[in-house]
Amino acid sequence: MSVRGLFIVLEGIDGSGKTTLRDAIRDTLENEGSRTIVTAEPTDGKLGRILREGGTDNQFAEALLFVADRACHTDEIEGYLDQGINVICDRYYASTLAYQSAGSGGPDYGLLVTLNELATVEPDITFLLDIDPAMSMARVEDRGEEKSKFERLEFQRRVRENYLSIAEEKGFIILDATNPREKLLSQSMEHIMEKQR
Ligand code: TYD
């Protein structure tokens, strides 16, 4: 039987550099001979596609969709971990806790926690890439992509505050996302190596 893979999650507001760091960690782990796959939420599966195409205006229904997409994704993730493959995921339950509680009229925070508990496994390690939204929004604008409904400055500020308090409660590792890429990679690899021992 193979040793279970490590489940690593990257969280942060839009434009915080999660995907770049995720891919760099994957390359490092693969070079060391550890099989590793990268993935993301919303997924590109059936339910994730509804969210990627703009979701719905009903905030309760939208929160349920994020969690439903995650429930299916968790099954896939567990399959890889059981085969001894590491999984690095761009966003997981903390995204729903941070974003879906940042608007007005969304579902109650306690309910979001309960729903997520039913749809998730606890990651071995979660990194929060923390950045001032004024900087990350500039990065999003530089990409020249159309902004999603979640990418407004005031909203991102609330999401950041939510993330910081979730990180404290759950023991996430907070990284300063303004650090150079190499530094972020070495900082995260130190924590990952500790878990691999
Ligand atoms: P994002 O990771 O930015 O996707 P992409 O790389 O395709 O731009 O996710 C899309 C948006 O969805 C982003 O603004 C955050 C939001 N989101 C939530 O509001 N709740 C969630 O649970 C997840 C996973 C994402």
CSV table of N, CA, C and O in Angstrom, one decimal, residues 18-135:
chain,number,residue,atom,x,y,z
A,18,LYS,N,-1.9,32.6,-6.6
A,18,LYS,CA,-2.1,31.2,-6.2
A,18,LYS,C,-1.7,30.2,-7.3
A,18,LYS,O,-1.0,29.3,-7.0
A,19,THR,N,-2.1,30.5,-8.5
A,19,THR,CA,-1.9,29.5,-9.6
A,19,THR,C,-0.4,29.4,-9.9
A,19,THR,O,0.1,28.3,-10.1
A,20,THR,N,0.3,30.5,-9.9
A,20,THR,CA,1.7,30.5,-10.2
A,20,THR,C,2.5,29.7,-9.1
A,20,THR,O,3.3,28.9,-9.4
A,21,LEU,N,2.1,30.0,-7.8
A,21,LEU,CA,2.8,29.3,-6.8
A,21,LEU,C,2.4,27.8,-6.8
A,21,LEU,O,3.3,26.9,-6.6
A,22,ARG,N,1.2,27.5,-7.1
A,22,ARG,CA,0.7,26.1,-7.1
A,22,ARG,C,1.6,25.3,-8.2
A,22,ARG,O,2.1,24.2,-7.9
A,23,ASP,N,1.7,25.9,-9.3
A,23,ASP,CA,2.5,25.2,-10.4
A,23,ASP,C,4.0,25.1,-10.0
A,23,ASP,O,4.6,24.0,-10.3
A,24,ALA,N,4.5,26.1,-9.4
A,24,ALA,CA,5.9,26.0,-9.0
A,24,ALA,C,6.1,24.9,-7.9
A,24,ALA,O,7.1,24.1,-7.9
A,25,ILE,N,5.2,24.8,-7.0
A,25,ILE,CA,5.3,23.7,-6.0
A,25,ILE,C,5.2,22.3,-6.6
A,25,ILE,O,5.9,21.4,-6.3
A,26,ARG,N,4.2,22.2,-7.6
A,26,ARG,CA,4.1,21.0,-8.3
A,26,ARG,C,5.4,20.6,-9.0
A,26,ARG,O,5.9,19.4,-8.9
A,27,ASP,N,6.0,21.5,-9.7
A,27,ASP,CA,7.3,21.2,-10.4
A,27,ASP,C,8.3,20.8,-9.4
A,27,ASP,O,9.1,19.8,-9.7
A,28,THR,N,8.4,21.4,-8.3
A,28,THR,CA,9.5,21.1,-7.3
A,28,THR,C,9.2,19.7,-6.8
A,28,THR,O,10.1,18.9,-6.7
A,29,LEU,N,8.0,19.4,-6.4
A,29,LEU,CA,7.7,18.0,-5.9
A,29,LEU,C,7.9,17.0,-6.9
A,29,LEU,O,8.5,15.9,-6.6
A,30,GLU,N,7.5,17.2,-8.1
A,30,GLU,CA,7.7,16.3,-9.2
A,30,GLU,C,9.2,16.0,-9.4
A,30,GLU,O,9.7,14.9,-9.6
A,31,ASN,N,10.0,17.1,-9.4
A,31,ASN,CA,11.5,17.0,-9.6
A,31,ASN,C,12.1,16.1,-8.5
A,31,ASN,O,13.1,15.5,-8.7
A,32,GLU,N,11.4,16.2,-7.3
A,32,GLU,CA,12.0,15.3,-6.2
A,32,GLU,C,11.4,13.9,-6.3
A,32,GLU,O,11.7,13.1,-5.4
A,33,GLY,N,10.6,13.6,-7.3
A,33,GLY,CA,10.1,12.3,-7.5
A,33,GLY,C,8.8,12.0,-6.8
A,33,GLY,O,8.4,10.8,-6.7
A,34,SER,N,8.1,13.0,-6.3
A,34,SER,CA,6.8,12.8,-5.7
A,34,SER,C,5.7,13.1,-6.7
A,34,SER,O,5.6,14.2,-7.3
A,35,ARG,N,4.9,12.1,-7.0
A,35,ARG,CA,3.8,12.3,-8.0
A,35,ARG,C,2.8,13.3,-7.4
A,35,ARG,O,2.4,13.2,-6.3
A,36,THR,N,2.5,14.4,-8.3
A,36,THR,CA,1.7,15.5,-7.8
A,36,THR,C,0.8,16.0,-8.9
A,36,THR,O,1.3,16.1,-10.0
A,37,ILE,N,-0.5,16.2,-8.6
A,37,ILE,CA,-1.3,16.8,-9.6
A,37,ILE,C,-1.9,18.1,-9.0
A,37,ILE,O,-1.9,18.4,-7.8
A,38,VAL,N,-2.2,19.0,-10.0
A,38,VAL,CA,-2.8,20.3,-9.6
A,38,VAL,C,-4.2,20.4,-10.1
A,38,VAL,O,-4.6,19.8,-11.1
A,39,THR,N,-5.0,21.1,-9.3
A,39,THR,CA,-6.4,21.2,-9.6
A,39,THR,C,-6.9,22.5,-9.0
A,39,THR,O,-6.2,23.3,-8.5
A,40,ALA,N,-8.2,22.8,-9.3
A,40,ALA,CA,-8.7,24.1,-8.9
A,40,ALA,C,-10.2,24.1,-8.7
A,40,ALA,O,-10.9,23.2,-9.2
A,41,GLU,N,-10.7,25.0,-7.9
A,41,GLU,CA,-12.2,25.2,-7.7
A,41,GLU,C,-12.5,26.7,-8.1
A,41,GLU,O,-11.7,27.6,-7.7
A,42,PRO,N,-13.6,27.0,-8.7
A,42,PRO,CA,-14.6,26.1,-9.2
A,42,PRO,C,-14.0,25.1,-10.2
A,42,PRO,O,-13.0,25.5,-10.9
A,43,THR,N,-14.4,23.8,-10.3
A,43,THR,CA,-13.8,22.9,-11.1
A,43,THR,C,-14.2,23.1,-12.6
A,43,THR,O,-15.1,23.9,-12.9
A,44,ASP,N,-13.6,22.3,-13.5
A,44,ASP,CA,-14.2,22.3,-14.8
A,44,ASP,C,-15.1,21.2,-15.1
A,44,ASP,O,-15.5,20.8,-16.2
A,45,GLY,N,-15.7,20.6,-14.0
A,45,GLY,CA,-16.7,19.6,-14.1
A,45,GLY,C,-18.1,20.3,-14.3
A,45,GLY,O,-18.2,21.5,-14.5
A,46,LYS,N,-19.2,19.5,-14.4
A,46,LYS,CA,-20.5,20.0,-14.7
A,46,LYS,C,-20.9,21.1,-13.8
A,46,LYS,O,-21.4,22.2,-14.3
A,47,LEU,N,-20.8,21.0,-12.5
A,47,LEU,CA,-21.3,22.0,-11.6
A,47,LEU,C,-20.4,23.2,-11.6
A,47,LEU,O,-20.8,24.3,-11.5
A,48,GLY,N,-19.1,23.0,-11.6
A,48,GLY,CA,-18.1,24.1,-11.7
A,48,GLY,C,-18.3,25.0,-12.9
A,48,GLY,O,-18.1,26.2,-12.8
A,49,ARG,N,-18.7,24.3,-14.0
A,49,ARG,CA,-18.9,25.1,-15.2
A,49,ARG,C,-20.0,26.1,-15.0
A,49,ARG,O,-19.9,27.3,-15.5
A,50,ILE,N,-21.1,25.8,-14.3
A,50,ILE,CA,-22.2,26.7,-14.1
A,50,ILE,C,-21.6,28.0,-13.4
A,50,ILE,O,-21.9,29.1,-13.7
A,51,LEU,N,-20.7,27.7,-12.4
A,51,LEU,CA,-20.2,28.8,-11.6
A,51,LEU,C,-19.2,29.7,-12.5
A,51,LEU,O,-19.2,30.9,-12.4
A,52,ARG,N,-18.4,29.0,-13.3
A,52,ARG,CA,-17.5,29.7,-14.1
A,52,ARG,C,-18.2,30.6,-15.2
A,52,ARG,O,-17.7,31.5,-15.7
A,53,GLU,N,-19.4,30.1,-15.5
A,53,GLU,CA,-20.2,30.9,-16.5
A,53,GLU,C,-21.0,32.0,-15.9
A,53,GLU,O,-21.9,32.5,-16.5
A,54,GLY,N,-20.7,32.3,-14.6
A,54,GLY,CA,-21.4,33.5,-14.0
A,54,GLY,C,-22.3,33.2,-12.8
A,54,GLY,O,-22.8,34.0,-12.2
A,55,GLY,N,-22.5,31.9,-12.6
A,55,GLY,CA,-23.3,31.5,-11.4
A,55,GLY,C,-24.7,31.9,-11.5
A,55,GLY,O,-25.3,31.9,-12.6
A,56,THR,N,-25.2,32.3,-10.3
A,56,THR,CA,-26.6,32.8,-10.3
A,56,THR,C,-26.7,33.9,-9.3
A,56,THR,O,-25.9,34.1,-8.5
A,57,ASP,N,-27.8,34.8,-9.5
A,57,ASP,CA,-28.0,35.9,-8.6
A,57,ASP,C,-28.5,35.5,-7.2
A,57,ASP,O,-28.4,36.3,-6.3
A,58,ASN,N,-29.0,34.3,-7.1
A,58,ASN,CA,-29.5,33.9,-5.8
A,58,ASN,C,-28.3,33.4,-5.0
A,58,ASN,O,-27.7,32.4,-5.3
A,59,GLN,N,-27.9,34.2,-4.0
A,59,GLN,CA,-26.7,33.9,-3.2
A,59,GLN,C,-26.7,32.6,-2.5
A,59,GLN,O,-25.7,32.0,-2.3
A,60,PHE,N,-27.9,32.2,-2.0
A,60,PHE,CA,-28.0,30.9,-1.3
A,60,PHE,C,-27.8,29.8,-2.3
A,60,PHE,O,-26.9,28.9,-2.0
A,61,ALA,N,-28.4,29.9,-3.4
A,61,ALA,CA,-28.2,28.8,-4.5
A,61,ALA,C,-26.8,28.8,-4.9
A,61,ALA,O,-26.2,27.7,-5.1
A,62,GLU,N,-26.2,29.9,-5.0
A,62,GLU,CA,-24.8,30.0,-5.5
A,62,GLU,C,-23.8,29.3,-4.5
A,62,GLU,O,-22.9,28.5,-4.8
A,63,ALA,N,-24.1,29.6,-3.2
A,63,ALA,CA,-23.2,29.0,-2.2
A,63,ALA,C,-23.4,27.5,-2.2
A,63,ALA,O,-22.4,26.7,-2.1
A,64,LEU,N,-24.6,27.0,-2.4
A,64,LEU,CA,-24.9,25.6,-2.5
A,64,LEU,C,-24.1,25.0,-3.7
A,64,LEU,O,-23.6,23.8,-3.6
A,65,LEU,N,-24.1,25.7,-4.8
A,65,LEU,CA,-23.4,25.2,-5.9
A,65,LEU,C,-21.9,25.1,-5.7
A,65,LEU,O,-21.3,24.1,-6.1
A,66,PHE,N,-21.3,26.1,-5.0
A,66,PHE,CA,-19.9,26.0,-4.7
A,66,PHE,C,-19.6,24.7,-3.9
A,66,PHE,O,-18.6,24.0,-4.1
A,67,VAL,N,-20.5,24.5,-2.9
A,67,VAL,CA,-20.3,23.3,-2.0
A,67,VAL,C,-20.5,22.0,-2.8
A,67,VAL,O,-19.8,21.0,-2.6
A,68,ALA,N,-21.5,22.0,-3.6
A,68,ALA,CA,-21.9,20.8,-4.4
A,68,ALA,C,-20.7,20.4,-5.3
A,68,ALA,O,-20.3,19.3,-5.4
A,69,ASP,N,-20.1,21.5,-6.0
A,69,ASP,CA,-19.0,21.3,-6.9
A,69,ASP,C,-17.8,20.7,-6.0
A,69,ASP,O,-17.1,19.7,-6.4
A,70,ARG,N,-17.7,21.2,-4.8
A,70,ARG,CA,-16.6,20.8,-3.9
A,70,ARG,C,-16.8,19.3,-3.5
A,70,ARG,O,-15.8,18.5,-3.4
A,71,ALA,N,-18.1,18.9,-3.2
A,71,ALA,CA,-18.3,17.6,-2.7
A,71,ALA,C,-17.9,16.6,-3.8
A,71,ALA,O,-17.2,15.6,-3.5
A,72,CYS,N,-18.2,16.8,-5.1
A,72,CYS,CA,-17.8,15.9,-6.1
A,72,CYS,C,-16.2,16.0,-6.3
A,72,CYS,O,-15.6,14.9,-6.5
A,73,HIS,N,-15.7,17.2,-6.1
A,73,HIS,CA,-14.2,17.3,-6.3
A,73,HIS,C,-13.5,16.5,-5.2
A,73,HIS,O,-12.5,15.9,-5.4
A,74,THR,N,-14.0,16.6,-4.0
A,74,THR,CA,-13.4,15.9,-2.8
A,74,THR,C,-13.3,14.4,-3.1
A,74,THR,O,-12.3,13.8,-2.8
A,75,ASP,N,-14.3,13.8,-3.7
A,75,ASP,CA,-14.2,12.4,-4.1
A,75,ASP,C,-13.0,12.1,-5.0
A,75,ASP,O,-12.3,11.2,-4.8
A,76,GLU,N,-12.9,13.0,-6.0
A,76,GLU,CA,-11.7,12.8,-6.9
A,76,GLU,C,-10.4,13.0,-6.2
A,76,GLU,O,-9.5,12.2,-6.4
A,77,ILE,N,-10.3,14.0,-5.3
A,77,ILE,CA,-9.1,14.3,-4.6
A,77,ILE,C,-8.7,13.1,-3.7
A,77,ILE,O,-7.6,12.7,-3.7
A,78,GLU,N,-9.7,12.6,-3.0
A,78,GLU,CA,-9.5,11.4,-2.1
A,78,GLU,C,-8.9,10.2,-2.9
A,78,GLU,O,-8.0,9.5,-2.5
A,79,GLY,N,-9.4,10.1,-4.2
A,79,GLY,CA,-8.9,9.0,-5.0
A,79,GLY,C,-7.4,9.1,-5.3
A,79,GLY,O,-6.7,8.1,-5.2
A,80,TYR,N,-7.0,10.3,-5.6
A,80,TYR,CA,-5.6,10.6,-5.8
A,80,TYR,C,-4.7,10.4,-4.5
A,80,TYR,O,-3.7,9.7,-4.5
A,81,LEU,N,-5.2,10.9,-3.4
A,81,LEU,CA,-4.5,10.8,-2.2
A,81,LEU,C,-4.3,9.4,-1.8
A,81,LEU,O,-3.2,8.9,-1.4
A,82,ASP,N,-5.3,8.6,-2.0
A,82,ASP,CA,-5.3,7.1,-1.6
A,82,ASP,C,-4.2,6.4,-2.5
A,82,ASP,O,-3.7,5.4,-2.0
A,83,GLN,N,-4.0,6.9,-3.7
A,83,GLN,CA,-3.0,6.3,-4.6
A,83,GLN,C,-1.6,6.8,-4.3
A,83,GLN,O,-0.6,6.5,-5.0
A,84,GLY,N,-1.5,7.6,-3.2
A,84,GLY,CA,-0.2,8.2,-2.9
A,84,GLY,C,0.2,9.4,-3.7
A,84,GLY,O,1.4,9.8,-3.7
A,85,ILE,N,-0.7,10.0,-4.4
A,85,ILE,CA,-0.4,11.1,-5.3
A,85,ILE,C,-0.7,12.4,-4.5
A,85,ILE,O,-1.8,12.5,-3.9
A,86,ASN,N,0.2,13.4,-4.5
A,86,ASN,CA,-0.1,14.6,-3.8
A,86,ASN,C,-1.0,15.5,-4.7
A,86,ASN,O,-1.0,15.4,-5.9
A,87,VAL,N,-1.9,16.2,-4.0
A,87,VAL,CA,-2.9,17.1,-4.7
A,87,VAL,C,-2.7,18.5,-4.2
A,87,VAL,O,-2.7,18.8,-3.0
A,88,ILE,N,-2.5,19.4,-5.2
A,88,ILE,CA,-2.4,20.8,-4.8
A,88,ILE,C,-3.6,21.5,-5.5
A,88,ILE,O,-3.8,21.5,-6.7
A,89,CYS,N,-4.4,22.1,-4.6
A,89,CYS,CA,-5.7,22.7,-5.1
A,89,CYS,C,-5.7,24.2,-4.9
A,89,CYS,O,-5.4,24.7,-3.8
A,90,ASP,N,-6.1,24.9,-6.0
A,90,ASP,CA,-6.3,26.3,-6.0
A,90,ASP,C,-7.7,26.6,-5.5
A,90,ASP,O,-8.6,26.3,-6.3
A,91,ARG,N,-7.8,27.0,-4.3
A,91,ARG,CA,-9.1,27.3,-3.6
A,91,ARG,C,-9.8,26.0,-3.1
A,91,ARG,O,-9.8,25.0,-3.8
A,92,TYR,N,-10.3,26.1,-1.9
A,92,TYR,CA,-11.1,25.0,-1.3
A,92,TYR,C,-12.1,25.6,-0.4
A,92,TYR,O,-12.6,26.7,-0.6
A,93,TYR,N,-12.5,24.9,0.8
A,93,TYR,CA,-13.6,25.4,1.5
A,93,TYR,C,-13.5,26.9,2.0
A,93,TYR,O,-14.5,27.6,2.1
A,94,ALA,N,-12.3,27.3,2.3
A,94,ALA,CA,-12.1,28.6,2.9
A,94,ALA,C,-12.5,29.7,1.9
A,94,ALA,O,-12.9,30.8,2.2
A,95,SER,N,-12.5,29.4,0.6
A,95,SER,CA,-13.0,30.3,-0.4
A,95,SER,C,-14.5,30.6,-0.2
A,95,SER,O,-14.9,31.8,-0.3
A,96,THR,N,-15.3,29.6,0.0
A,96,THR,CA,-16.7,29.8,0.2
A,96,THR,C,-16.9,30.5,1.5
A,96,THR,O,-17.8,31.4,1.6
A,97,LEU,N,-16.2,30.2,2.6
A,97,LEU,CA,-16.4,30.9,3.8
A,97,LEU,C,-16.0,32.4,3.7
A,97,LEU,O,-16.7,33.2,4.2
A,98,ALA,N,-14.9,32.7,3.0
A,98,ALA,CA,-14.5,34.0,2.8
A,98,ALA,C,-15.3,34.9,1.9
A,98,ALA,O,-15.7,36.0,2.1
A,99,TYR,N,-15.7,34.3,0.7
A,99,TYR,CA,-16.4,35.0,-0.3
A,99,TYR,C,-17.9,35.1,-0.1
A,99,TYR,O,-18.5,36.1,-0.2
A,100,GLN,N,-18.5,33.9,0.2
A,100,GLN,CA,-20.0,33.9,0.3
A,100,GLN,C,-20.5,34.5,1.6
A,100,GLN,O,-21.7,34.8,1.7
A,101,SER,N,-19.6,34.9,2.5
A,101,SER,CA,-20.0,35.6,3.7
A,101,SER,C,-19.6,37.1,3.6
A,101,SER,O,-19.9,37.9,4.5
A,102,ALA,N,-19.1,37.5,2.4
A,102,ALA,CA,-18.6,38.9,2.3
A,102,ALA,C,-19.7,39.8,1.7
A,102,ALA,O,-19.6,41.0,1.7
A,103,GLY,N,-20.7,39.2,1.1
A,103,GLY,CA,-21.8,40.1,0.5
A,103,GLY,C,-22.9,40.3,1.6
A,103,GLY,O,-22.8,39.8,2.7
A,104,SER,N,-23.9,41.1,1.2
A,104,SER,CA,-25.0,41.2,2.1
A,104,SER,C,-26.1,40.3,1.6
A,104,SER,O,-26.2,40.1,0.4
A,105,GLY,N,-26.8,39.6,2.5
A,105,GLY,CA,-27.9,38.8,2.1
A,105,GLY,C,-27.4,37.4,1.7
A,105,GLY,O,-28.3,36.6,1.3
A,106,GLY,N,-26.2,37.0,2.0
A,106,GLY,CA,-25.7,35.7,1.7
A,106,GLY,C,-26.1,34.8,2.8
A,106,GLY,O,-26.7,35.2,3.9
A,107,PRO,N,-25.8,33.5,2.7
A,107,PRO,CA,-26.2,32.6,3.8
A,107,PRO,C,-25.4,32.9,5.1
A,107,PRO,O,-24.3,33.4,5.0
A,108,ASP,N,-26.0,32.4,6.2
A,108,ASP,CA,-25.3,32.6,7.5
A,108,ASP,C,-24.0,31.9,7.5
A,108,ASP,O,-23.9,30.8,7.0
A,109,TYR,N,-23.0,32.5,8.2
A,109,TYR,CA,-21.7,31.9,8.2
A,109,TYR,C,-21.6,30.5,8.8
A,109,TYR,O,-21.0,29.6,8.3
A,110,GLY,N,-22.4,30.3,9.9
A,110,GLY,CA,-22.5,29.0,10.6
A,110,GLY,C,-23.0,27.9,9.6
A,110,GLY,O,-22.5,26.8,9.6
A,111,LEU,N,-23.9,28.3,8.8
A,111,LEU,CA,-24.5,27.3,7.8
A,111,LEU,C,-23.4,27.0,6.8
A,111,LEU,O,-23.3,25.8,6.4
A,112,LEU,N,-22.6,28.0,6.3
A,112,LEU,CA,-21.6,27.7,5.4
A,112,LEU,C,-20.6,26.7,5.9
A,112,LEU,O,-20.1,25.8,5.2
A,113,VAL,N,-20.2,26.9,7.2
A,113,VAL,CA,-19.3,26.0,7.9
A,113,VAL,C,-19.8,24.6,7.9
A,113,VAL,O,-19.2,23.6,7.5
A,114,THR,N,-21.1,24.5,8.3
A,114,THR,CA,-21.7,23.1,8.4
A,114,THR,C,-21.8,22.4,7.0
A,114,THR,O,-21.4,21.3,6.9
A,115,LEU,N,-22.2,23.2,6.0
A,115,LEU,CA,-22.3,22.6,4.6
A,115,LEU,C,-20.9,22.1,4.2
A,115,LEU,O,-20.8,21.0,3.6
A,116,ASN,N,-19.9,22.9,4.4
A,116,ASN,CA,-18.6,22.6,4.0
A,116,ASN,C,-18.0,21.4,4.7
A,116,ASN,O,-17.3,20.6,4.1
A,117,GLU,N,-18.4,21.2,6.0
A,117,GLU,CA,-17.9,20.1,6.7
A,117,GLU,C,-18.4,18.8,6.1
A,117,GLU,O,-17.8,17.8,6.2
A,118,LEU,N,-19.6,18.9,5.4
A,118,LEU,CA,-20.2,17.6,4.8
A,118,LEU,C,-19.5,17.3,3.5
A,118,LEU,O,-19.7,16.2,2.9
A,119,ALA,N,-18.8,18.3,2.9
A,119,ALA,CA,-18.3,18.2,1.5
A,119,ALA,C,-16.8,18.1,1.4
A,119,ALA,O,-16.3,18.1,0.3
A,120,THR,N,-16.1,18.0,2.5
A,120,THR,CA,-14.6,18.2,2.5
A,120,THR,C,-13.9,17.2,3.3
A,120,THR,O,-14.4,16.6,4.2
A,121,VAL,N,-12.6,17.1,3.0
A,121,VAL,CA,-11.6,16.5,3.9
A,121,VAL,C,-10.7,17.6,4.3
A,121,VAL,O,-10.5,18.6,3.6
A,122,GLU,N,-10.1,17.6,5.5
A,122,GLU,CA,-9.3,18.6,6.0
A,122,GLU,C,-7.9,18.6,5.2
A,122,GLU,O,-7.3,17.5,5.3
A,123,PRO,N,-7.5,19.6,4.6
A,123,PRO,CA,-6.2,19.6,3.9
A,123,PRO,C,-5.0,19.4,4.9
A,123,PRO,O,-5.2,19.7,6.1
A,124,ASP,N,-3.9,18.8,4.4
A,124,ASP,CA,-2.8,18.7,5.3
A,124,ASP,C,-2.2,20.0,5.6
A,124,ASP,O,-1.6,20.3,6.7
A,125,ILE,N,-2.3,20.9,4.6
A,125,ILE,CA,-1.6,22.2,4.8
A,125,ILE,C,-2.4,23.2,3.9
A,125,ILE,O,-2.7,22.9,2.7
A,126,THR,N,-2.7,24.4,4.4
A,126,THR,CA,-3.3,25.4,3.6
A,126,THR,C,-2.5,26.7,3.7
A,126,THR,O,-2.2,27.1,4.8
A,127,PHE,N,-2.1,27.3,2.6
A,127,PHE,CA,-1.4,28.5,2.5
A,127,PHE,C,-2.4,29.6,2.2
A,127,PHE,O,-3.2,29.5,1.2
A,128,LEU,N,-2.3,30.7,2.9
A,128,LEU,CA,-3.1,31.9,2.5
A,128,LEU,C,-2.1,32.9,1.9
A,128,LEU,O,-1.2,33.4,2.6
A,129,LEU,N,-2.3,33.3,0.7
A,129,LEU,CA,-1.4,34.3,0.0
A,129,LEU,C,-2.1,35.6,0.3
A,129,LEU,O,-3.1,36.0,-0.3
A,130,ASP,N,-1.5,36.4,1.2
A,130,ASP,CA,-2.1,37.6,1.7
A,130,ASP,C,-1.6,38.8,0.9
A,130,ASP,O,-0.4,38.9,0.8
A,131,ILE,N,-2.5,39.7,0.5
A,131,ILE,CA,-2.1,40.9,-0.3
A,131,ILE,C,-3.1,42.0,-0.1
A,131,ILE,O,-4.3,41.7,0.0
A,132,ASP,N,-2.6,43.2,-0.2
A,132,ASP,CA,-3.6,44.3,-0.2
A,132,ASP,C,-4.4,44.3,-1.5
A,132,ASP,O,-3.8,44.2,-2.6
A,133,PRO,N,-5.7,44.3,-1.4
A,133,PRO,CA,-6.5,44.2,-2.6
A,133,PRO,C,-6.2,45.3,-3.7
A,133,PRO,O,-6.4,45.1,-4.9
A,134,ALA,N,-5.7,46.5,-3.3
A,134,ALA,CA,-5.4,47.5,-4.3
A,134,ALA,C,-4.3,47.0,-5.2
A,134,ALA,O,-4.3,47.2,-6.4
A,135,MET,N,-3.4,46.2,-4.7
A,135,MET,CA,-2.3,45.6,-5.5
A,135,MET,C,-2.8,44.4,-6.3
A,135,MET,O,-2.5,44.3,-7.5
